[in-house]
Short mmCIF file of C-alpha atoms and ligand atoms in Angstrom, two decimals:
data_model
loop_
_atom_site.label_atom_id
_atom_site.label_comp_id
_atom_site.label_asym_id
_atom_site.label_seq_id
_atom_site.Cartn_x
_atom_site.Cartn_y
_atom_site.Cartn_z
CA MET P 14 140.72 84.66 110.76
CA ILE P 15 139.41 83.21 107.55
CA LEU P 16 137.13 80.93 109.51
CA LYS P 17 135.77 83.90 111.43
CA LEU P 18 135.12 85.73 108.21
CA LEU P 19 133.38 82.71 106.80
CA LEU P 20 131.16 82.42 109.87
CA LEU P 21 130.30 86.08 109.56
CA VAL P 22 129.32 85.66 105.93
CA ILE P 23 127.22 82.62 106.75
CA SER P 24 125.39 84.38 109.58
CA VAL P 25 124.69 87.41 107.42
CA VAL P 26 123.27 85.15 104.73
CA LEU P 27 121.09 83.42 107.32
CA LEU P 28 119.80 86.76 108.57
CA VAL P 29 118.51 87.67 105.14
CA GLU P 30 115.16 85.99 105.24
CA ALA P 31 113.01 85.24 102.27
CA LYS P 32 109.67 86.96 102.04
CA ASN P 33 106.98 85.78 104.44
CA GLU P 34 109.21 83.10 105.97
CA ASP P 35 108.21 84.18 109.45
CA TYR P 36 104.78 82.75 108.73
CA LYS P 37 105.97 79.15 108.20
CA GLY P 38 103.64 76.83 110.09
CA TYR P 39 101.27 79.63 111.13
CA ARG P 40 97.58 78.94 110.76
CA ILE P 41 94.61 81.13 110.00
CA TYR P 42 91.52 80.17 111.99
CA ASN P 43 88.01 81.19 111.07
CA VAL P 44 86.21 82.65 114.05
CA LYS P 45 82.46 82.99 113.79
CA PHE P 46 80.39 84.34 116.66
CA LYS P 47 76.87 82.94 116.64
CA THR P 48 75.75 84.65 119.83
CA GLU P 49 76.15 87.98 121.58
CA GLU P 50 77.69 86.05 124.45
CA GLN P 51 80.49 84.73 122.26
CA GLN P 52 81.08 88.24 120.99
CA ASN P 53 81.38 89.44 124.57
CA GLY P 54 84.03 86.79 125.16
CA TYR P 55 86.20 88.10 122.32
CA ASN P 56 88.86 89.23 124.79
CA LYS P 57 89.56 85.61 125.64
CA LEU P 58 90.78 85.08 122.09
CA LYS P 59 93.06 88.06 121.98
CA SER P 60 96.70 88.19 122.85
CA ASP P 61 99.73 90.13 121.71
CA ILE P 62 100.78 87.13 119.65
CA ILE P 63 97.49 86.52 117.85
CA ASP P 64 96.77 88.82 114.96
CA PHE P 65 93.17 89.21 113.83
CA ILE P 66 93.60 90.17 110.20
CA ARG P 67 89.85 90.38 110.14
CA ARG P 68 87.76 90.94 113.23
CA PRO P 69 84.85 88.67 113.95
CA SER P 70 81.62 90.58 114.31
CA PHE P 71 78.37 89.06 115.50
CA GLY P 72 76.54 92.29 114.72
CA ASN P 73 77.82 92.52 111.16
CA ASN P 74 77.93 88.77 110.57
CA ILE P 75 81.63 88.82 109.71
CA VAL P 76 83.70 85.68 110.07
CA GLY P 77 86.94 86.66 111.79
CA LYS P 78 90.38 85.52 110.66
CA ALA P 79 92.99 84.93 113.34
CA VAL P 80 96.65 84.38 112.49
CA VAL P 81 98.11 82.07 115.12
CA PRO P 82 101.71 80.85 115.46
CA PRO P 83 102.28 77.13 116.22
CA SER P 84 103.28 77.95 119.81
CA HIS P 85 99.73 79.16 120.42
CA PHE P 86 97.56 76.57 118.62
CA ASP P 87 96.72 74.83 121.90
CA PHE P 88 95.99 78.05 123.73
CA PHE P 89 93.79 79.34 120.95
CA GLU P 90 91.84 76.13 120.50
CA GLU P 91 91.23 75.87 124.24
CA GLN P 92 89.86 79.40 124.27
CA LEU P 93 87.62 78.60 121.29
CA GLU P 94 86.29 75.54 123.07
CA GLU P 95 85.58 77.54 126.17
CA LEU P 96 83.44 79.89 124.11
CA ALA P 97 81.80 76.94 122.29
CA ILE P 98 83.13 78.11 118.94
CA PRO P 99 83.93 75.29 116.49
CA ILE P 100 87.60 74.91 115.53
CA ASP P 101 87.81 75.81 111.88
CA VAL P 102 91.21 76.12 110.25
CA ALA P 103 90.98 78.28 107.12
CA VAL P 104 94.65 78.11 106.15
CA GLU P 105 96.94 75.36 107.39
CA ASP P 106 100.24 77.02 106.53
CA LEU P 107 100.24 80.74 106.04
CA TYR P 108 103.61 80.80 104.29
CA GLU P 109 102.45 78.29 101.69
CA HIS P 110 99.19 80.14 101.30
CA LEU P 111 100.92 83.45 100.60
CA GLU P 112 103.23 81.74 98.10
CA THR P 113 100.15 80.50 96.26
CA VAL P 114 98.57 83.95 96.30
CA GLU P 115 101.78 85.43 94.94
CA LYS P 116 102.00 82.87 92.14
CA SER P 117 98.38 83.43 91.14
CA ARG P 118 99.02 87.13 90.56
CA PRO P 119 99.08 87.84 86.85
CA ARG P 120 102.69 88.11 85.81
CA THR P 121 102.79 91.76 84.97
CA THR P 122 105.98 93.69 84.68
CA ASN P 123 105.40 95.38 87.95
CA ASP P 124 108.65 97.26 87.90
CA ASP P 125 108.58 98.38 84.28
CA PRO P 126 108.83 102.16 84.59
CA ASP P 127 107.42 102.72 81.10
CA ARG P 128 104.20 100.92 81.76
CA GLU P 129 101.30 103.24 82.29
CA PHE P 130 99.84 103.46 85.76
CA ASP P 131 96.69 101.39 85.96
CA PHE P 132 94.30 99.91 88.47
CA ASP P 133 94.66 96.28 87.45
CA ARG P 134 97.47 95.61 89.86
CA TYR P 135 99.01 96.83 93.09
CA HIS P 136 101.87 99.27 92.86
CA ARG P 137 105.00 99.88 94.87
CA TYR P 138 105.35 103.19 96.69
CA GLU P 139 107.87 104.61 94.24
CA GLN P 140 105.57 104.01 91.29
CA ILE P 141 102.75 105.66 93.21
CA LEU P 142 104.87 108.74 93.90
CA ASN P 143 105.86 108.93 90.23
CA HIS P 144 102.20 108.71 89.28
CA LEU P 145 101.27 111.53 91.67
CA HIS P 146 103.99 113.83 90.33
CA ALA P 147 102.93 113.02 86.77
CA LEU P 148 99.35 113.98 87.67
CA GLN P 149 100.54 117.29 89.06
CA GLU P 150 102.54 118.02 85.93
CA ALA P 151 99.79 116.97 83.58
CA HIS P 152 97.50 119.58 85.16
CA GLU P 153 99.93 122.46 85.29
CA ASN P 154 98.00 124.51 82.71
CA SER P 155 94.55 123.28 83.56
CA THR P 156 91.72 124.68 85.66
CA ILE P 157 92.35 121.86 88.10
CA ARG P 158 95.22 122.18 90.48
CA ILE P 159 96.83 119.02 91.85
CA THR P 160 99.67 119.48 94.30
CA VAL P 161 101.82 116.80 95.86
CA ASN P 162 102.73 118.06 99.32
CA GLU P 163 105.53 116.43 101.26
CA PHE P 164 104.73 116.57 104.96
CA ASP P 165 107.84 114.90 106.29
CA ARG P 166 110.00 111.84 105.81
CA THR P 167 109.51 108.49 107.47
CA ASP P 168 111.97 106.55 109.59
CA GLU P 169 113.12 104.79 106.48
CA ASP P 170 113.44 108.12 104.68
CA ARG P 171 110.47 107.94 102.37
CA PRO P 172 108.48 111.10 101.75
CA ILE P 173 105.06 111.01 103.36
CA VAL P 174 102.77 112.97 101.09
CA TYR P 175 99.25 114.25 100.70
CA LEU P 176 97.57 115.52 97.59
CA THR P 177 95.49 118.67 97.37
CA VAL P 178 93.01 118.67 94.51
CA SER P 179 91.17 121.90 93.87
CA GLU P 180 89.98 124.37 91.30
CA ASN P 181 92.45 126.91 90.11
CA SER P 182 90.37 129.73 91.52
CA ALA P 183 90.69 132.50 94.03
CA THR P 184 88.21 131.04 96.48
CA THR P 185 90.06 129.99 99.58
CA ASP P 186 87.39 129.10 102.07
CA LYS P 187 85.57 126.21 100.44
CA PRO P 188 84.53 123.19 102.46
CA VAL P 189 87.23 120.53 102.70
CA VAL P 190 87.00 116.75 102.25
CA ILE P 191 89.82 114.57 103.62
CA ILE P 192 90.30 110.95 102.58
CA GLU P 193 93.09 108.65 103.72
CA GLY P 194 94.15 105.21 102.53
CA GLY P 195 96.81 102.80 103.67
CA ILE P 196 96.60 103.53 107.40
CA ASN P 197 96.83 99.77 107.78
CA PRO P 198 99.56 98.83 105.31
CA ARG P 199 98.48 95.27 104.56
CA GLU P 200 95.11 96.54 103.36
CA TRP P 201 96.43 97.23 99.86
CA ILE P 202 93.02 97.80 98.26
CA THR P 203 92.70 101.13 100.07
CA VAL P 204 95.57 102.60 98.06
CA PRO P 205 94.07 102.18 94.55
CA ALA P 206 90.74 103.17 96.12
CA ALA P 207 92.25 106.52 97.19
CA LEU P 208 94.02 107.04 93.85
CA ASN P 209 90.84 106.24 91.95
CA ILE P 210 89.09 109.01 93.87
CA VAL P 211 91.68 111.47 92.55
CA ASN P 212 91.07 110.24 89.01
CA SER P 213 87.32 110.48 89.39
CA LEU P 214 87.63 114.02 90.72
CA THR P 215 89.61 115.18 87.73
CA GLN P 216 87.02 113.63 85.43
CA ASN P 217 84.10 115.28 87.25
CA ALA P 218 85.76 118.50 88.25
CA ALA P 219 82.80 120.76 87.55
CA SER P 220 80.60 119.05 90.05
CA PHE P 221 83.10 118.13 92.77
CA LEU P 222 85.88 120.70 92.74
CA SER P 223 83.58 123.67 92.43
CA ARG P 224 82.08 122.82 95.80
CA ALA P 225 85.04 121.64 97.87
CA ASP P 226 88.78 121.37 98.15
CA TRP P 227 89.97 117.80 98.46
CA ILE P 228 92.84 116.32 100.39
CA ILE P 229 93.83 112.77 99.64
CA VAL P 230 96.48 110.80 101.51
CA PRO P 231 96.92 107.72 99.33
CA VAL P 232 99.46 105.89 101.50
CA LEU P 233 99.45 107.10 105.09
CA ASN P 234 102.08 104.57 106.15
CA PRO P 235 104.62 104.22 103.33
CA ASP P 236 107.27 102.25 105.26
CA GLY P 237 104.72 99.75 106.44
CA TYR P 238 103.29 99.51 102.94
CA GLU P 239 106.67 98.76 101.39
CA TYR P 240 107.41 96.24 104.11
CA THR P 241 104.25 94.31 103.17
CA HIS P 242 105.63 94.10 99.63
CA THR P 243 109.17 93.12 100.49
CA ASN P 244 109.04 91.21 103.77
CA LEU P 245 105.84 90.35 105.56
CA ARG P 246 102.60 90.59 103.59
CA LEU P 247 100.47 90.94 106.70
CA TRP P 248 102.45 93.65 108.50
CA THR P 249 100.12 96.07 110.23
CA LYS P 250 102.25 98.73 111.90
CA ASN P 251 104.79 101.29 110.80
CA ARG P 252 108.50 100.58 111.16
CA SER P 253 109.15 102.73 114.16
CA ILE P 254 112.02 101.77 116.44
CA LYS P 255 111.31 104.36 119.14
CA SER P 256 110.31 101.95 121.88
CA ASN P 257 112.82 100.17 124.10
CA LEU P 258 112.19 96.94 122.22
CA GLY P 259 112.20 98.75 118.91
CA PHE P 260 115.06 96.88 117.33
CA ILE P 261 113.49 93.51 118.03
CA CYS P 262 109.89 94.53 117.52
CA PRO P 263 109.64 97.65 115.39
CA GLY P 264 106.43 99.39 114.53
CA VAL P 265 103.45 101.21 115.91
CA ASN P 266 99.87 100.56 114.88
CA ILE P 267 99.00 103.93 113.41
CA ASN P 268 95.27 103.48 113.86
CA ARG P 269 95.80 103.16 117.64
CA ASN P 270 98.16 106.12 117.98
CA PHE P 271 95.65 109.03 117.91
CA ASP P 272 94.80 110.92 121.05
CA VAL P 273 91.41 109.37 121.72
CA GLN P 274 91.42 107.57 125.07
CA TRP P 275 94.86 106.47 123.93
CA GLY P 276 96.03 102.99 124.93
CA VAL P 277 92.82 101.82 126.60
CA SER P 278 90.95 99.43 124.27
CA ASP P 279 92.17 96.95 121.69
CA SER P 280 95.62 98.44 122.13
CA SER P 281 98.77 96.97 123.51
CA SER P 282 101.67 98.49 125.42
CA SER P 283 103.92 95.71 124.15
CA PRO P 284 106.00 96.80 121.13
CA CYS P 285 105.83 93.22 119.85
CA SER P 286 102.04 93.33 119.55
CA HIS P 287 100.22 94.07 116.31
CA MET P 288 98.13 96.47 118.35
CA TYR P 289 101.06 98.38 119.85
CA ALA P 290 99.83 101.95 120.36
CA GLY P 291 103.23 103.66 120.56
CA VAL P 292 105.11 105.36 123.41
CA GLU P 293 102.46 108.08 123.54
CA ALA P 294 99.64 109.50 121.45
CA PHE P 295 100.92 111.15 118.26
CA SER P 296 104.37 109.65 118.67
CA GLU P 297 104.38 108.87 114.92
CA ILE P 298 104.62 111.22 111.95
CA GLU P 299 101.80 109.37 110.19
CA THR P 300 99.34 110.40 112.91
CA GLN P 301 100.96 113.83 113.13
CA LEU P 302 100.14 114.37 109.45
CA ILE P 303 96.42 113.82 110.07
CA LYS P 304 96.54 116.05 113.16
CA HIS P 305 98.27 118.73 111.10
CA LEU P 306 95.61 118.57 108.37
CA ILE P 307 92.74 118.68 110.82
CA GLU P 308 94.23 121.71 112.54
CA LYS P 309 95.22 123.46 109.32
CA TYR P 310 91.73 123.19 107.81
CA SER P 311 89.92 123.63 111.10
CA GLY P 312 86.32 124.80 110.69
CA ARG P 313 86.17 123.86 106.99
CA ILE P 314 86.31 120.05 107.03
CA ARG P 315 82.89 118.63 106.22
CA LEU P 316 83.86 115.04 105.64
CA TYR P 317 86.66 112.72 106.75
CA LEU P 318 86.86 109.22 105.30
CA SER P 319 89.24 106.50 106.39
CA LEU P 320 89.54 103.70 103.85
CA GLN P 321 90.11 100.29 105.35
CA ASN P 322 89.49 96.66 104.54
CA ASN P 323 87.79 94.77 107.27
CA GLY P 324 84.84 93.08 105.65
CA GLY P 325 82.28 95.21 103.86
CA PHE P 326 80.79 97.91 106.00
CA VAL P 327 80.46 101.62 106.49
CA SER P 328 80.83 102.78 110.07
CA TYR P 329 80.76 105.98 112.06
CA PRO P 330 81.87 107.07 115.57
CA TRP P 331 82.41 106.02 118.15
CA GLN P 332 84.87 103.24 118.08
CA TYR P 333 86.48 103.97 121.44
CA GLU P 334 83.32 103.59 123.49
CA ARG P 335 80.10 101.65 123.33
CA ALA P 336 78.04 104.62 122.32
CA ALA P 337 77.26 106.71 119.28
CA SER P 338 78.21 110.33 118.91
CA GLY P 339 75.76 113.22 119.07
CA MET P 340 75.76 113.10 115.28
CA PHE P 341 74.39 109.58 115.28
CA ARG P 342 71.21 110.29 113.33
CA GLN P 343 72.95 112.34 110.62
CA HIS P 344 75.71 109.79 110.25
CA HIS P 345 73.27 106.93 109.98
CA LEU P 346 71.20 108.63 107.29
CA LEU P 347 74.33 109.51 105.35
CA GLY P 348 75.64 105.96 105.69
CA MET P 349 72.36 104.56 104.37
CA ASP P 350 72.77 106.57 101.19
CA MET P 351 76.38 105.44 100.83
CA VAL P 352 75.52 101.78 101.27
CA ALA P 353 72.64 102.09 98.82
CA ALA P 354 75.00 103.54 96.20
CA MET P 355 77.26 100.49 96.20
CA ASN P 356 76.60 97.41 94.08
CA GLU P 357 78.11 95.06 96.62
CA SER P 358 76.23 94.48 99.78
CA TYR P 359 77.72 96.65 102.53
CA SER P 360 76.34 96.93 106.03
CA LEU P 361 76.16 100.00 108.19
CA ASN P 362 76.84 100.40 111.88
CA VAL P 363 78.37 102.43 114.63
CA GLY P 364 82.11 101.65 114.77
CA TRP P 365 82.47 99.67 118.00
CA TYR P 366 79.55 97.43 117.03
CA ALA P 367 80.63 96.94 113.43
CA LEU P 368 84.09 95.89 114.60
CA GLY P 369 82.74 93.77 117.42
CA ASP P 370 84.85 95.62 119.93
CA ARG P 371 85.93 99.00 121.18
CA ALA P 372 89.23 100.43 119.97
CA SER P 373 91.11 103.47 121.24
CA GLY P 374 93.18 105.91 119.27
CA THR P 375 91.58 105.65 115.82
CA GLY P 376 91.73 108.35 113.17
CA ALA P 377 88.00 108.56 112.50
CA ASP P 378 87.20 109.13 116.19
CA TYR P 379 89.94 111.73 116.40
CA ALA P 380 88.51 113.63 113.43
CA GLN P 381 85.02 113.53 114.91
CA MET P 382 86.26 114.84 118.23
CA ASN P 383 88.14 117.68 116.61
CA GLY P 384 85.48 119.52 114.75
CA VAL P 385 85.00 117.42 111.61
CA VAL P 386 81.29 117.24 110.93
CA TYR P 387 81.05 113.82 109.28
CA SER P 388 83.67 111.17 109.94
CA LEU P 389 83.31 107.63 108.61
CA ASN P 390 85.20 104.47 107.75
CA ILE P 391 84.59 102.58 104.56
CA ASP P 392 85.76 98.99 104.98
CA ALA P 393 86.07 97.24 101.62
CA VAL P 394 84.25 93.97 100.97
CA GLN P 395 85.82 90.65 101.76
CA ARG P 396 87.58 88.88 98.90
CA GLY P 397 89.92 85.92 98.66
CA ASP P 398 90.12 83.27 101.36
CA ASP P 399 92.24 85.14 103.86
CA GLY P 400 90.15 88.30 103.76
CA VAL P 401 93.10 90.60 103.03
CA ASN P 402 94.50 89.65 99.64
CA ILE P 403 91.95 91.07 97.23
CA PRO P 404 92.86 89.55 93.84
CA GLU P 405 94.16 92.08 91.35
CA ASN P 406 91.44 91.35 88.80
CA GLU P 407 88.87 92.45 91.39
CA ILE P 408 90.48 95.78 92.28
CA VAL P 409 88.52 97.83 89.79
CA GLY P 410 85.09 96.58 90.87
CA VAL P 411 85.82 97.26 94.52
CA ILE P 412 87.30 100.75 94.07
CA GLU P 413 84.52 101.87 91.75
CA ASP P 414 82.01 100.92 94.41
CA ILE P 415 83.97 102.96 96.94
CA TRP P 416 83.96 105.96 94.60
CA ARG P 417 80.17 105.70 94.26
CA ALA P 418 79.89 105.83 98.06
CA VAL P 419 82.19 108.87 98.20
CA GLU P 420 80.23 110.61 95.47
CA VAL P 421 76.96 110.16 97.34
CA ALA P 422 78.48 111.16 100.66
CA VAL P 423 79.85 114.38 99.23
CA ASN P 424 76.61 115.24 97.51
CA ASP P 425 74.81 114.76 100.81
CA VAL P 426 77.14 116.70 103.08
CA LEU P 427 77.68 119.62 100.74
CA ASN P 428 74.01 120.22 100.07
C1 NAG R 17 101.97 124.22 79.96
O1 NAG R 17 102.28 125.41 79.30
C2 NAG R 17 103.67 125.59 79.05
C3 NAG R 17 103.87 126.97 78.41
O2 NAG R 17 102.99 127.16 77.39
C4 NAG R 17 104.18 124.47 78.18
O3 NAG R 17 105.57 124.62 77.96
C5 NAG R 17 103.91 123.13 78.86
O4 NAG R 17 104.29 122.07 78.05
C6 NAG R 17 102.45 123.01 79.19
N1 NAG R 17 102.25 121.81 79.99
C7 NAG R 17 101.36 120.85 79.69
C8 NAG R 17 101.28 119.67 80.59
O5 NAG R 17 100.61 120.93 78.74
C1 NAG R 18 76.99 99.36 89.74
O1 NAG R 18 75.96 100.30 89.88
C2 NAG R 18 76.04 101.41 89.01
C3 NAG R 18 74.98 102.41 89.41
O2 NAG R 18 73.77 101.79 89.74
C4 NAG R 18 75.94 100.94 87.58
O3 NAG R 18 76.02 102.04 86.71
C5 NAG R 18 77.08 99.97 87.30
O4 NAG R 18 76.99 99.45 86.02
C6 NAG R 18 77.08 98.85 88.30
N1 NAG R 18 78.30 98.09 88.15
C7 NAG R 18 78.35 96.78 88.26
C8 NAG R 18 79.68 96.15 88.05
O5 NAG R 18 77.38 96.10 88.53
C1 NAG R 19 106.88 105.33 112.61
O1 NAG R 19 107.94 105.15 113.41
C2 NAG R 19 108.95 106.13 113.60
C3 NAG R 19 109.41 106.14 114.99
O2 NAG R 19 108.38 106.54 115.82
C4 NAG R 19 108.54 107.47 113.26
O3 NAG R 19 109.57 108.42 113.46
C5 NAG R 19 108.22 107.35 111.87
O4 NAG R 19 107.95 108.60 111.35
C6 NAG R 19 107.07 106.43 111.66
N1 NAG R 19 107.20 105.90 110.40
C7 NAG R 19 108.05 105.01 110.09
C8 NAG R 19 107.95 104.60 108.73
O5 NAG R 19 108.85 104.51 110.81
#
């Protein structure tokens, strides 16, 4: 009896894994396409097991980053050889690498509730929620109205919220701008980028709130976001357990779950894949929130921006097919202004080309298909050697650039 109890205790202890331990021995490979032909062979490098934390793009000159478990080193290197791509290991042990990243973070008191909210570090979801409620309260007597709206609760019982930022006026039919961050939870930079837009709006209310109502979703996937803080830094899905393999392989990739040629390209039907598209389109509340907003503000939405972090570009539809939308010319001109407004060098392209591949079920394509006039992605510049961990002391520079692009975009589309 006592022995059994002891065994139970030991197994429970063993089940509690330390952060990022799953990545022990994993490598990150650099993948650089030097020819269109190599780009066209991209599918050879993909599998459910291999996670491209950054996609290689010949068109946009982006060096891809592939996370590969030891069981697949041989497979991956053979595929690289077949495509005549040099084997280039960027990170030999991903676990060690993430430990180093963690240690290099300035030792701030991240959990100190009294510390003022700032943009010099990444915040946990609870701190972000507190910040949003404080913003709402701080403006209760002002001409600016900020409302934290709870849409629903996630699987792990966190509120999923969006902010409405508007003038305290009687006008109810202004154009609407929608901006979402954190659709891909490991792309932390998109969260302060979204929150900084709220700050900038309150500081420039006369020019921005008089012309539009704003909806900001700062963390579209809160469970996934928290999981990247507590368990696996590079998690990319939500924590859904709806599928038959859900308990072993939880999670749906939210940016593959929209109803745009759902499940066809760069998507997987395997729940264990990073690109798992869900049991059906809109199976997840995160995507349902965006659908709800697009329906609720139907006919008024002038601009939809999805903030992501895939290597320094602005892109516009389509991503699901190798074509541009009927709004190609307008999008391209708008994108040129946005890119010109940023200090960093950003490139501009149609989505499938910028990402080197088609992808079904994305939010930006869904918005474009459902009556939103301008729908774009802003993918933050590359920083750090894995392409995802943007150092905290560089947050401010990156998010200010993104605000400049938003500012220009709004001035263009509302004129
Ligand atoms: C708003 O006005 C009320 C009533 O005057 C006051 O009690 C409250 O403190 C004010 N709130 C802020 C944030 O100034
Ligand atoms: C970026 O550009 C803006 C506008 O041109 C300028 O005001 C700002 O100082 C620049 N910031 C940096 C960090 O270069
Ligand atoms: C994603 O997964 C579940 C199951 O589909 C869904 O109910 C939930 O709202 C989503 N979010 C989280 C965090 O699980």
